[in-house]
Amino acid sequence: MTDERRAVTTHELLRMKEQGERIVVLTCYDALFARLLDASGVDILLVGDSVNQVLAGAETTLSATLEQMIYHTKIVRRGAQRAMVVCDLPFLSYQVSPQDAIRNAGRVLQETGCHAVKLEGGRPMAETVRALVDIGIPVMGHLGLTPQSVHALGGYRVQGRDEPTAERLKGDARALEEAGAFSLVLELVPAPLASQITKALTIPTIGIGAGPACDGQVLVLHDMLGLNEEFAAKFVKRYAALAEDVREAVRLFAAEVREGRYPGPEHSFPK
Ligand code: KIV
């Protein structure tokens, strides 16, 4: 079992992989949920650029900005004590050049107090990963369905079903490990391929729609809580039905206000 008091670091994650301890990751976008997740023993709070879809209502992650990610990461960091906080680098904040990536990732670490950044892509991103790691910025990779490339990939579909793509993904995973990434998200890849990649690497893999063999699992918090009912994918398990709870509570409040039953004497000040 993980020691609940030990802060989660890149070294701790490697130890967990070595000892076969599964890594628990959830997306998080604010301090209130950060406190709840941290207290529940979540290992990594991922400030995903999915915030742009889940909270800001955009269709894709592509329009997420560096300012937006810095804002959400800063407030998540306020609520985290033990958990590692990882900030997604948004589209175009790291692809232009390694120097640009250093400037932007450096700002993220400096202004938010987070512990690491995540970026999407394989071999073409290896030089950038190496540049960040060399100046002390821990990097989590992201392969498979990389949402910032959704238009190039032709939609949100499973990646690596055919042999050439599977081989490319294995090479990408090795390249990211060699470049110094401390961990790797595998999104929407067949379970047997995720298993092969996980066994081939010394760094932990974190799966989402990638089967049970990954070293850890991540879900979008609002999906697994049943708050985001519009998103239904095979890999999402709903552990609660909070959207229904919200509707019910609000209906009750509205009825009590309309009928003059709220506020009662117990909620009012006599003088
Ligand atoms: O943006 C995000 O939430 C993510 C996870 C789904 C891995 O990248």
PDB file of C-alpha atoms and ligand atoms in Angstrom:
ATOM      1  CA  MET A   1       0.000   0.000   0.000  1.00  0.00           C
ATOM      2  CA  THR A   2       1.072   3.570  -0.654  1.00  0.00           C
ATOM      3  CA  ASP A   3       2.124   5.530   2.421  1.00  0.00           C
ATOM      4  CA  GLU A   4      -0.671   8.130   2.624  1.00  0.00           C
ATOM      5  CA  ARG A   5       1.689  10.744   4.115  1.00  0.00           C
ATOM      6  CA  ARG A   6       4.458  10.490   1.513  1.00  0.00           C
ATOM      7  CA  ALA A   7       4.316  13.155  -1.199  1.00  0.00           C
ATOM      8  CA  VAL A   8       4.008  11.716  -4.682  1.00  0.00           C
ATOM      9  CA  THR A   9       7.179  12.428  -6.670  1.00  0.00           C
ATOM     10  CA  THR A  10       8.579  11.101  -9.926  1.00  0.00           C
ATOM     11  CA  HIS A  11      10.788   8.743  -7.876  1.00  0.00           C
ATOM     12  CA  GLU A  12       7.798   7.531  -5.891  1.00  0.00           C
ATOM     13  CA  LEU A  13       5.964   6.730  -9.147  1.00  0.00           C
ATOM     14  CA  LEU A  14       8.909   4.645 -10.387  1.00  0.00           C
ATOM     15  CA  ARG A  15       8.958   2.800  -7.077  1.00  0.00           C
ATOM     16  CA  MET A  16       5.241   2.127  -7.389  1.00  0.00           C
ATOM     17  CA  LYS A  17       5.729   0.607 -10.850  1.00  0.00           C
ATOM     18  CA  GLU A  18       8.634  -1.521  -9.634  1.00  0.00           C
ATOM     19  CA  GLN A  19       6.575  -2.822  -6.731  1.00  0.00           C
ATOM     20  CA  GLY A  20       3.405  -3.345  -8.772  1.00  0.00           C
ATOM     21  CA  GLU A  21       1.366  -0.665  -6.945  1.00  0.00           C
ATOM     22  CA  ARG A  22      -1.277   0.828  -9.217  1.00  0.00           C
ATOM     23  CA  ILE A  23      -1.212   4.614  -9.721  1.00  0.00           C
ATOM     24  CA  VAL A  24      -4.517   6.492  -9.332  1.00  0.00           C
ATOM     25  CA  VAL A  25      -4.969   9.588 -11.474  1.00  0.00           C
ATOM     26  CA  LEU A  26      -7.959  11.876 -11.987  1.00  0.00           C
ATOM     27  CA  THR A  27      -8.382  15.128 -13.829  1.00  0.00           C
ATOM     28  CA  CYS A  28      -8.942  18.115 -11.568  1.00  0.00           C
ATOM     29  CA  TYR A  29      -9.666  21.736 -12.406  1.00  0.00           C
ATOM     30  CA  ASP A  30     -10.228  23.541  -9.076  1.00  0.00           C
ATOM     31  CA  ALA A  31      -9.164  23.781  -5.430  1.00  0.00           C
ATOM     32  CA  LEU A  32     -12.378  22.366  -3.974  1.00  0.00           C
ATOM     33  CA  PHE A  33     -12.152  19.081  -5.873  1.00  0.00           C
ATOM     34  CA  ALA A  34      -8.359  19.047  -5.390  1.00  0.00           C
ATOM     35  CA  ARG A  35      -8.882  18.961  -1.614  1.00  0.00           C
ATOM     36  CA  LEU A  36     -11.435  16.155  -1.914  1.00  0.00           C
ATOM     37  CA  LEU A  37      -9.323  14.042  -4.289  1.00  0.00           C
ATOM     38  CA  ASP A  38      -6.119  14.581  -2.314  1.00  0.00           C
ATOM     39  CA  ALA A  39      -7.853  13.555   0.904  1.00  0.00           C
ATOM     40  CA  SER A  40      -9.176  10.437  -0.884  1.00  0.00           C
ATOM     41  CA  GLY A  41      -5.627   9.327  -1.747  1.00  0.00           C
ATOM     42  CA  VAL A  42      -5.495  10.133  -5.471  1.00  0.00           C
ATOM     43  CA  ASP A  43      -1.824  10.036  -6.520  1.00  0.00           C
ATOM     44  CA  ILE A  44      -1.826  12.491  -9.425  1.00  0.00           C
ATOM     45  CA  LEU A  45      -4.167  15.419 -10.098  1.00  0.00           C
ATOM     46  CA  LEU A  46      -4.021  16.046 -13.830  1.00  0.00           C
ATOM     47  CA  VAL A  47      -5.082  19.534 -14.846  1.00  0.00           C
ATOM     48  CA  GLY A  48      -6.083  18.350 -18.305  1.00  0.00           C
ATOM     49  CA  ASP A  49      -6.757  20.680 -21.194  1.00  0.00           C
ATOM     50  CA  SER A  50     -10.056  18.760 -21.234  1.00  0.00           C
ATOM     51  CA  VAL A  51     -11.068  21.610 -18.883  1.00  0.00           C
ATOM     52  CA  ASN A  52     -11.763  23.509 -22.087  1.00  0.00           C
ATOM     53  CA  GLN A  53     -14.472  20.974 -22.980  1.00  0.00           C
ATOM     54  CA  VAL A  54     -15.739  19.895 -19.569  1.00  0.00           C
ATOM     55  CA  LEU A  55     -15.982  23.306 -17.847  1.00  0.00           C
ATOM     56  CA  ALA A  56     -15.689  25.836 -20.668  1.00  0.00           C
ATOM     57  CA  GLY A  57     -18.031  23.999 -23.063  1.00  0.00           C
ATOM     58  CA  ALA A  58     -15.710  23.974 -26.107  1.00  0.00           C
ATOM     59  CA  GLU A  59     -15.932  21.183 -28.675  1.00  0.00           C
ATOM     60  CA  THR A  60     -12.220  20.267 -28.533  1.00  0.00           C
ATOM     61  CA  THR A  61      -9.131  20.982 -26.431  1.00  0.00           C
ATOM     62  CA  LEU A  62      -7.538  22.971 -29.256  1.00  0.00           C
ATOM     63  CA  SER A  63      -8.652  26.397 -28.064  1.00  0.00           C
ATOM     64  CA  ALA A  64      -7.357  25.966 -24.510  1.00  0.00           C
ATOM     65  CA  THR A  65      -4.856  28.716 -23.716  1.00  0.00           C
ATOM     66  CA  LEU A  66      -1.743  28.875 -21.576  1.00  0.00           C
ATOM     67  CA  GLU A  67      -3.417  31.493 -19.343  1.00  0.00           C
ATOM     68  CA  GLN A  68      -6.424  29.195 -18.822  1.00  0.00           C
ATOM     69  CA  MET A  69      -4.174  26.238 -17.909  1.00  0.00           C
ATOM     70  CA  ILE A  70      -2.096  28.391 -15.541  1.00  0.00           C
ATOM     71  CA  TYR A  71      -5.243  29.648 -13.800  1.00  0.00           C
ATOM     72  CA  HIS A  72      -6.703  26.163 -13.257  1.00  0.00           C
ATOM     73  CA  THR A  73      -3.363  24.627 -12.257  1.00  0.00           C
ATOM     74  CA  LYS A  74      -2.723  27.383  -9.711  1.00  0.00           C
ATOM     75  CA  ILE A  75      -6.046  26.772  -7.979  1.00  0.00           C
ATOM     76  CA  VAL A  76      -5.678  22.974  -8.082  1.00  0.00           C
ATOM     77  CA  ARG A  77      -2.230  23.307  -6.503  1.00  0.00           C
ATOM     78  CA  ARG A  78      -3.797  25.232  -3.583  1.00  0.00           C
ATOM     79  CA  GLY A  79      -5.923  22.210  -2.729  1.00  0.00           C
ATOM     80  CA  ALA A  80      -3.224  19.542  -3.118  1.00  0.00           C
ATOM     81  CA  GLN A  81      -1.013  18.400  -0.277  1.00  0.00           C
ATOM     82  CA  ARG A  82       0.198  14.871  -1.045  1.00  0.00           C
ATOM     83  CA  ALA A  83      -0.786  14.445  -4.693  1.00  0.00           C
ATOM     84  CA  MET A  84       1.459  15.355  -7.604  1.00  0.00           C
ATOM     85  CA  VAL A  85      -0.073  18.113  -9.754  1.00  0.00           C
ATOM     86  CA  VAL A  86       0.528  17.816 -13.503  1.00  0.00           C
ATOM     87  CA  CYS A  87      -0.460  20.568 -15.953  1.00  0.00           C
ATOM     88  CA  ASP A  88      -1.337  19.816 -19.570  1.00  0.00           C
ATOM     89  CA  LEU A  89       0.574  22.073 -21.942  1.00  0.00           C
ATOM     90  CA  PRO A  90      -2.043  23.445 -24.360  1.00  0.00           C
ATOM     91  CA  PHE A  91      -1.922  23.248 -28.148  1.00  0.00           C
ATOM     92  CA  LEU A  92       0.834  25.417 -29.710  1.00  0.00           C
ATOM     93  CA  SER A  93       2.529  26.131 -26.378  1.00  0.00           C
ATOM     94  CA  TYR A  94       5.251  23.489 -27.017  1.00  0.00           C
ATOM     95  CA  GLN A  95       5.148  22.405 -30.671  1.00  0.00           C
ATOM     96  CA  VAL A  96       6.792  25.465 -32.250  1.00  0.00           C
ATOM     97  CA  SER A  97      10.292  24.933 -30.830  1.00  0.00           C
ATOM     98  CA  PRO A  98      12.007  23.444 -27.766  1.00  0.00           C
ATOM     99  CA  GLN A  99      12.887  27.022 -26.679  1.00  0.00           C
ATOM    100  CA  ASP A 100       9.245  28.022 -26.810  1.00  0.00           C
ATOM    101  CA  ALA A 101       8.340  24.897 -24.828  1.00  0.00           C
ATOM    102  CA  ILE A 102      10.949  25.743 -22.175  1.00  0.00           C
ATOM    103  CA  ARG A 103       9.583  29.285 -21.829  1.00  0.00           C
ATOM    104  CA  ASN A 104       5.965  28.155 -21.553  1.00  0.00           C
ATOM    105  CA  ALA A 105       6.523  25.097 -19.358  1.00  0.00           C
ATOM    106  CA  GLY A 106       8.834  27.183 -17.175  1.00  0.00           C
ATOM    107  CA  ARG A 107       6.075  29.776 -16.719  1.00  0.00           C
ATOM    108  CA  VAL A 108       3.663  26.993 -15.771  1.00  0.00           C
ATOM    109  CA  LEU A 109       5.972  25.656 -13.060  1.00  0.00           C
ATOM    110  CA  GLN A 110       6.941  29.119 -11.794  1.00  0.00           C
ATOM    111  CA  GLU A 111       3.445  30.613 -11.684  1.00  0.00           C
ATOM    112  CA  THR A 112       1.426  27.608 -10.496  1.00  0.00           C
ATOM    113  CA  GLY A 113       3.734  25.655  -8.212  1.00  0.00           C
ATOM    114  CA  CYS A 114       2.802  22.424 -10.028  1.00  0.00           C
ATOM    115  CA  HIS A 115       5.227  19.513 -10.193  1.00  0.00           C
ATOM    116  CA  ALA A 116       5.258  18.497 -13.851  1.00  0.00           C
ATOM    117  CA  VAL A 117       3.809  19.116 -17.300  1.00  0.00           C
ATOM    118  CA  LYS A 118       2.216  16.778 -19.837  1.00  0.00           C
ATOM    119  CA  LEU A 119       2.521  17.046 -23.591  1.00  0.00           C
ATOM    120  CA  GLU A 120       1.187  15.023 -26.512  1.00  0.00           C
ATOM    121  CA  GLY A 121       3.168  13.244 -29.215  1.00  0.00           C
ATOM    122  CA  GLY A 122       5.902  10.671 -29.756  1.00  0.00           C
ATOM    123  CA  ARG A 123       9.219  10.749 -31.602  1.00  0.00           C
ATOM    124  CA  PRO A 124       8.716  14.257 -33.070  1.00  0.00           C
ATOM    125  CA  MET A 125       8.435  15.566 -29.486  1.00  0.00           C
ATOM    126  CA  ALA A 126      11.471  13.685 -28.094  1.00  0.00           C
ATOM    127  CA  GLU A 127      13.875  16.623 -28.541  1.00  0.00           C
ATOM    128  CA  THR A 128      11.446  18.921 -26.716  1.00  0.00           C
ATOM    129  CA  VAL A 129      10.977  16.434 -23.875  1.00  0.00           C
ATOM    130  CA  ARG A 130      14.759  16.145 -23.536  1.00  0.00           C
ATOM    131  CA  ALA A 131      15.148  19.960 -23.487  1.00  0.00           C
ATOM    132  CA  LEU A 132      12.551  20.300 -20.700  1.00  0.00           C
ATOM    133  CA  VAL A 133      13.927  17.408 -18.645  1.00  0.00           C
ATOM    134  CA  ASP A 134      17.487  18.764 -19.006  1.00  0.00           C
ATOM    135  CA  ILE A 135      16.518  22.004 -17.275  1.00  0.00           C
ATOM    136  CA  GLY A 136      14.628  20.194 -14.499  1.00  0.00           C
ATOM    137  CA  ILE A 137      11.032  20.140 -15.722  1.00  0.00           C
ATOM    138  CA  PRO A 138       9.497  16.678 -15.317  1.00  0.00           C
ATOM    139  CA  VAL A 139       7.474  15.627 -18.371  1.00  0.00           C
ATOM    140  CA  MET A 140       4.616  13.156 -18.717  1.00  0.00           C
ATOM    141  CA  GLY A 141       4.086  11.942 -22.291  1.00  0.00           C
ATOM    142  CA  HIS A 142       0.762  11.190 -23.976  1.00  0.00           C
ATOM    143  CA  LEU A 143       0.345   8.684 -26.841  1.00  0.00           C
ATOM    144  CA  GLY A 144      -2.479   6.930 -28.675  1.00  0.00           C
ATOM    145  CA  LEU A 145      -5.503   9.154 -29.127  1.00  0.00           C
ATOM    146  CA  THR A 146      -3.908  12.558 -28.645  1.00  0.00           C
ATOM    147  CA  PRO A 147      -6.855  14.972 -28.507  1.00  0.00           C
ATOM    148  CA  GLN A 148      -4.876  17.968 -29.781  1.00  0.00           C
ATOM    149  CA  SER A 149      -4.517  16.020 -33.082  1.00  0.00           C
ATOM    150  CA  VAL A 150      -8.169  14.987 -33.271  1.00  0.00           C
ATOM    151  CA  HIS A 151      -8.656  16.431 -36.754  1.00  0.00           C
ATOM    152  CA  ALA A 152      -5.556  14.700 -38.134  1.00  0.00           C
ATOM    153  CA  LEU A 153      -6.622  11.416 -36.507  1.00  0.00           C
ATOM    154  CA  GLY A 154     -10.108  11.610 -38.024  1.00  0.00           C
ATOM    155  CA  GLY A 155     -11.994  11.724 -34.727  1.00  0.00           C
ATOM    156  CA  TYR A 156     -11.852  10.207 -31.249  1.00  0.00           C
ATOM    157  CA  ARG A 157     -11.034   6.638 -32.267  1.00  0.00           C
ATOM    158  CA  VAL A 158      -8.927   3.769 -30.966  1.00  0.00           C
ATOM    159  CA  GLN A 159      -5.295   4.008 -32.162  1.00  0.00           C
ATOM    160  CA  GLY A 160      -2.912   1.150 -32.934  1.00  0.00           C
ATOM    161  CA  ARG A 161      -5.363  -1.459 -34.195  1.00  0.00           C
ATOM    162  CA  ASP A 162      -3.261  -1.992 -37.320  1.00  0.00           C
ATOM    163  CA  GLU A 163       0.285  -3.326 -37.201  1.00  0.00           C
ATOM    164  CA  PRO A 164       2.148  -0.272 -38.607  1.00  0.00           C
ATOM    165  CA  THR A 165       0.450   2.111 -36.123  1.00  0.00           C
ATOM    166  CA  ALA A 166       1.038  -0.327 -33.250  1.00  0.00           C
ATOM    167  CA  GLU A 167       4.741  -0.520 -34.160  1.00  0.00           C
ATOM    168  CA  ARG A 168       4.934   3.270 -34.417  1.00  0.00           C
ATOM    169  CA  LEU A 169       3.365   3.668 -30.980  1.00  0.00           C
ATOM    170  CA  LYS A 170       5.846   1.204 -29.451  1.00  0.00           C
ATOM    171  CA  GLY A 171       8.726   3.204 -31.000  1.00  0.00           C
ATOM    172  CA  ASP A 172       7.182   6.471 -29.769  1.00  0.00           C
ATOM    173  CA  ALA A 173       6.918   5.098 -26.229  1.00  0.00           C
ATOM    174  CA  ARG A 174      10.588   4.044 -26.253  1.00  0.00           C
ATOM    175  CA  ALA A 175      11.615   7.445 -27.648  1.00  0.00           C
ATOM    176  CA  LEU A 176       9.772   9.300 -24.866  1.00  0.00           C
ATOM    177  CA  GLU A 177      11.324   7.089 -22.189  1.00  0.00           C
ATOM    178  CA  GLU A 178      14.796   7.642 -23.684  1.00  0.00           C
ATOM    179  CA  ALA A 179      14.154  11.397 -23.811  1.00  0.00           C
ATOM    180  CA  GLY A 180      13.555  11.345 -20.039  1.00  0.00           C
ATOM    181  CA  ALA A 181       9.749  11.369 -19.640  1.00  0.00           C
ATOM    182  CA  PHE A 182       8.837  10.129 -16.151  1.00  0.00           C
ATOM    183  CA  SER A 183       5.503   8.616 -17.161  1.00  0.00           C
ATOM    184  CA  LEU A 184       3.254   8.098 -20.163  1.00  0.00           C
ATOM    185  CA  VAL A 185      -0.495   8.396 -20.707  1.00  0.00           C
ATOM    186  CA  LEU A 186      -1.845   5.802 -23.166  1.00  0.00           C
ATOM    187  CA  GLU A 187      -5.252   6.897 -24.444  1.00  0.00           C
ATOM    188  CA  LEU A 188      -7.605   4.702 -26.463  1.00  0.00           C
ATOM    189  CA  VAL A 189      -5.230   1.927 -27.496  1.00  0.00           C
ATOM    190  CA  PRO A 190      -6.081  -1.802 -27.595  1.00  0.00           C
ATOM    191  CA  ALA A 191      -5.453  -3.505 -24.247  1.00  0.00           C
ATOM    192  CA  PRO A 192      -2.867  -6.015 -25.597  1.00  0.00           C
ATOM    193  CA  LEU A 193      -0.801  -3.192 -27.153  1.00  0.00           C
ATOM    194  CA  ALA A 194      -0.950  -1.141 -23.916  1.00  0.00           C
ATOM    195  CA  SER A 195       0.201  -4.252 -22.067  1.00  0.00           C
ATOM    196  CA  GLN A 196       3.193  -4.738 -24.400  1.00  0.00           C
ATOM    197  CA  ILE A 197       4.202  -1.073 -24.065  1.00  0.00           C
ATOM    198  CA  THR A 198       3.818  -1.195 -20.273  1.00  0.00           C
ATOM    199  CA  LYS A 199       6.060  -4.285 -20.041  1.00  0.00           C
ATOM    200  CA  ALA A 200       8.673  -2.774 -22.362  1.00  0.00           C
ATOM    201  CA  LEU A 201       9.080   0.448 -20.358  1.00  0.00           C
ATOM    202  CA  THR A 202      10.657   1.164 -16.987  1.00  0.00           C
ATOM    203  CA  ILE A 203       8.511   4.314 -16.568  1.00  0.00           C
ATOM    204  CA  PRO A 204       4.859   3.900 -15.542  1.00  0.00           C
ATOM    205  CA  THR A 205       2.053   3.967 -18.101  1.00  0.00           C
ATOM    206  CA  ILE A 206      -1.260   5.568 -17.176  1.00  0.00           C
ATOM    207  CA  GLY A 207      -4.163   4.208 -19.199  1.00  0.00           C
ATOM    208  CA  ILE A 208      -7.444   5.733 -20.292  1.00  0.00           C
ATOM    209  CA  GLY A 209      -9.358   3.353 -22.513  1.00  0.00           C
ATOM    210  CA  ALA A 210      -6.191   1.241 -22.663  1.00  0.00           C
ATOM    211  CA  GLY A 211      -7.165  -1.827 -20.649  1.00  0.00           C
ATOM    212  CA  PRO A 212      -6.139  -3.158 -17.250  1.00  0.00           C
ATOM    213  CA  ALA A 213      -2.408  -3.815 -17.730  1.00  0.00           C
ATOM    214  CA  CYS A 214      -1.269  -0.191 -17.468  1.00  0.00           C
ATOM    215  CA  ASP A 215       0.576   0.814 -14.292  1.00  0.00           C
ATOM    216  CA  GLY A 216      -2.154   3.323 -13.465  1.00  0.00           C
ATOM    217  CA  GLN A 217      -5.517   4.581 -14.661  1.00  0.00           C
ATOM    218  CA  VAL A 218      -6.877   8.051 -15.312  1.00  0.00           C
ATOM    219  CA  LEU A 219     -10.429   9.223 -15.915  1.00  0.00           C
ATOM    220  CA  VAL A 220     -11.956  12.634 -16.370  1.00  0.00           C
ATOM    221  CA  LEU A 221     -13.393  13.397 -12.926  1.00  0.00           C
ATOM    222  CA  HIS A 222     -16.692  14.812 -14.191  1.00  0.00           C
ATOM    223  CA  ASP A 223     -17.254  11.680 -16.329  1.00  0.00           C
ATOM    224  CA  MET A 224     -16.666   9.176 -13.530  1.00  0.00           C
ATOM    225  CA  LEU A 225     -18.819  11.195 -11.121  1.00  0.00           C
ATOM    226  CA  GLY A 226     -21.692  11.165 -13.621  1.00  0.00           C
ATOM    227  CA  LEU A 227     -21.684  14.983 -13.757  1.00  0.00           C
ATOM    228  CA  ASN A 228     -20.984  15.174 -17.470  1.00  0.00           C
ATOM    229  CA  GLU A 229     -23.863  13.099 -18.845  1.00  0.00           C
ATOM    230  CA  GLU A 230     -23.278  14.197 -22.419  1.00  0.00           C
ATOM    231  CA  PHE A 231     -20.059  12.206 -22.622  1.00  0.00           C
ATOM    232  CA  ALA A 232     -20.526   8.454 -22.755  1.00  0.00           C
ATOM    233  CA  ALA A 233     -17.644   6.241 -23.875  1.00  0.00           C
ATOM    234  CA  LYS A 234     -17.128   2.509 -23.436  1.00  0.00           C
ATOM    235  CA  PHE A 235     -14.118   2.995 -21.163  1.00  0.00           C
ATOM    236  CA  VAL A 236     -15.846   5.366 -18.715  1.00  0.00           C
ATOM    237  CA  LYS A 237     -17.275   3.785 -15.594  1.00  0.00           C
ATOM    238  CA  ARG A 238     -19.664   6.014 -13.671  1.00  0.00           C
ATOM    239  CA  TYR A 239     -19.046   5.686  -9.929  1.00  0.00           C
ATOM    240  CA  ALA A 240     -21.796   8.169  -9.017  1.00  0.00           C
ATOM    241  CA  ALA A 241     -24.764   9.906 -10.629  1.00  0.00           C
ATOM    242  CA  LEU A 242     -24.125  13.456  -9.459  1.00  0.00           C
ATOM    243  CA  ALA A 243     -25.917  15.194 -12.346  1.00  0.00           C
ATOM    244  CA  GLU A 244     -29.172  13.589 -11.187  1.00  0.00           C
ATOM    245  CA  ASP A 245     -28.390  14.560  -7.566  1.00  0.00           C
ATOM    246  CA  VAL A 246     -27.835  18.178  -8.674  1.00  0.00           C
ATOM    247  CA  ARG A 247     -31.110  18.298 -10.623  1.00  0.00           C
ATOM    248  CA  GLU A 248     -33.011  16.801  -7.689  1.00  0.00           C
ATOM    249  CA  ALA A 249     -31.501  19.235  -5.142  1.00  0.00           C
ATOM    250  CA  VAL A 250     -32.195  22.241  -7.376  1.00  0.00           C
ATOM    251  CA  ARG A 251     -35.794  21.104  -8.045  1.00  0.00           C
ATOM    252  CA  LEU A 252     -36.337  20.796  -4.289  1.00  0.00           C
ATOM    253  CA  PHE A 253     -34.832  24.252  -3.605  1.00  0.00           C
ATOM    254  CA  ALA A 254     -36.973  25.824  -6.353  1.00  0.00           C
ATOM    255  CA  ALA A 255     -40.146  24.184  -5.028  1.00  0.00           C
ATOM    256  CA  GLU A 256     -39.440  25.295  -1.437  1.00  0.00           C
ATOM    257  CA  VAL A 257     -38.707  28.876  -2.526  1.00  0.00           C
ATOM    258  CA  ARG A 258     -41.869  29.028  -4.645  1.00  0.00           C
ATOM    259  CA  GLU A 259     -44.015  27.560  -1.863  1.00  0.00           C
ATOM    260  CA  GLY A 260     -42.502  29.854   0.813  1.00  0.00           C
ATOM    261  CA  ARG A 261     -41.043  26.885   2.751  1.00  0.00           C
ATOM    262  CA  TYR A 262     -37.449  28.106   2.474  1.00  0.00           C
ATOM    263  CA  PRO A 263     -36.016  29.881   4.408  1.00  0.00           C
ATOM    264  CA  GLY A 264     -37.581  28.588   7.613  1.00  0.00           C
ATOM    265  CA  PRO A 265     -37.114  30.140  11.075  1.00  0.00           C
ATOM    266  CA  GLU A 266     -33.933  28.070  11.524  1.00  0.00           C
ATOM    267  CA  HIS A 267     -32.348  29.842   8.533  1.00  0.00           C
ATOM    268  CA  SER A 268     -33.483  33.359   9.546  1.00  0.00           C
ATOM    269  CA  PHE A 269     -32.192  35.962  12.019  1.00  0.00           C
ATOM    270  CA  PRO A 270     -34.854  37.158  14.486  1.00  0.00           C
ATOM    271  CA  LYS A 271     -32.988  40.445  14.988  1.00  0.00           C
TER     272      LYS A 271
HETATM  273  O1  KIV B   1      -6.949  16.556 -20.911  1.00  0.00           O
HETATM  274  C1  KIV B   1      -7.138  15.502 -20.277  1.00  0.00           C
HETATM  275  O2  KIV B   1      -8.060  15.399 -19.453  1.00  0.00           O
HETATM  276  C2  KIV B   1      -6.268  14.370 -20.541  1.00  0.00           C
HETATM  277  C3  KIV B   1      -6.617  13.045 -19.936  1.00  0.00           C
HETATM  278  C4  KIV B   1      -7.876  12.523 -20.471  1.00  0.00           C
HETATM  279  C5  KIV B   1      -5.518  12.063 -20.056  1.00  0.00           C
HETATM  280  O3  KIV B   1      -5.308  14.512 -21.236  1.00  0.00           O
END
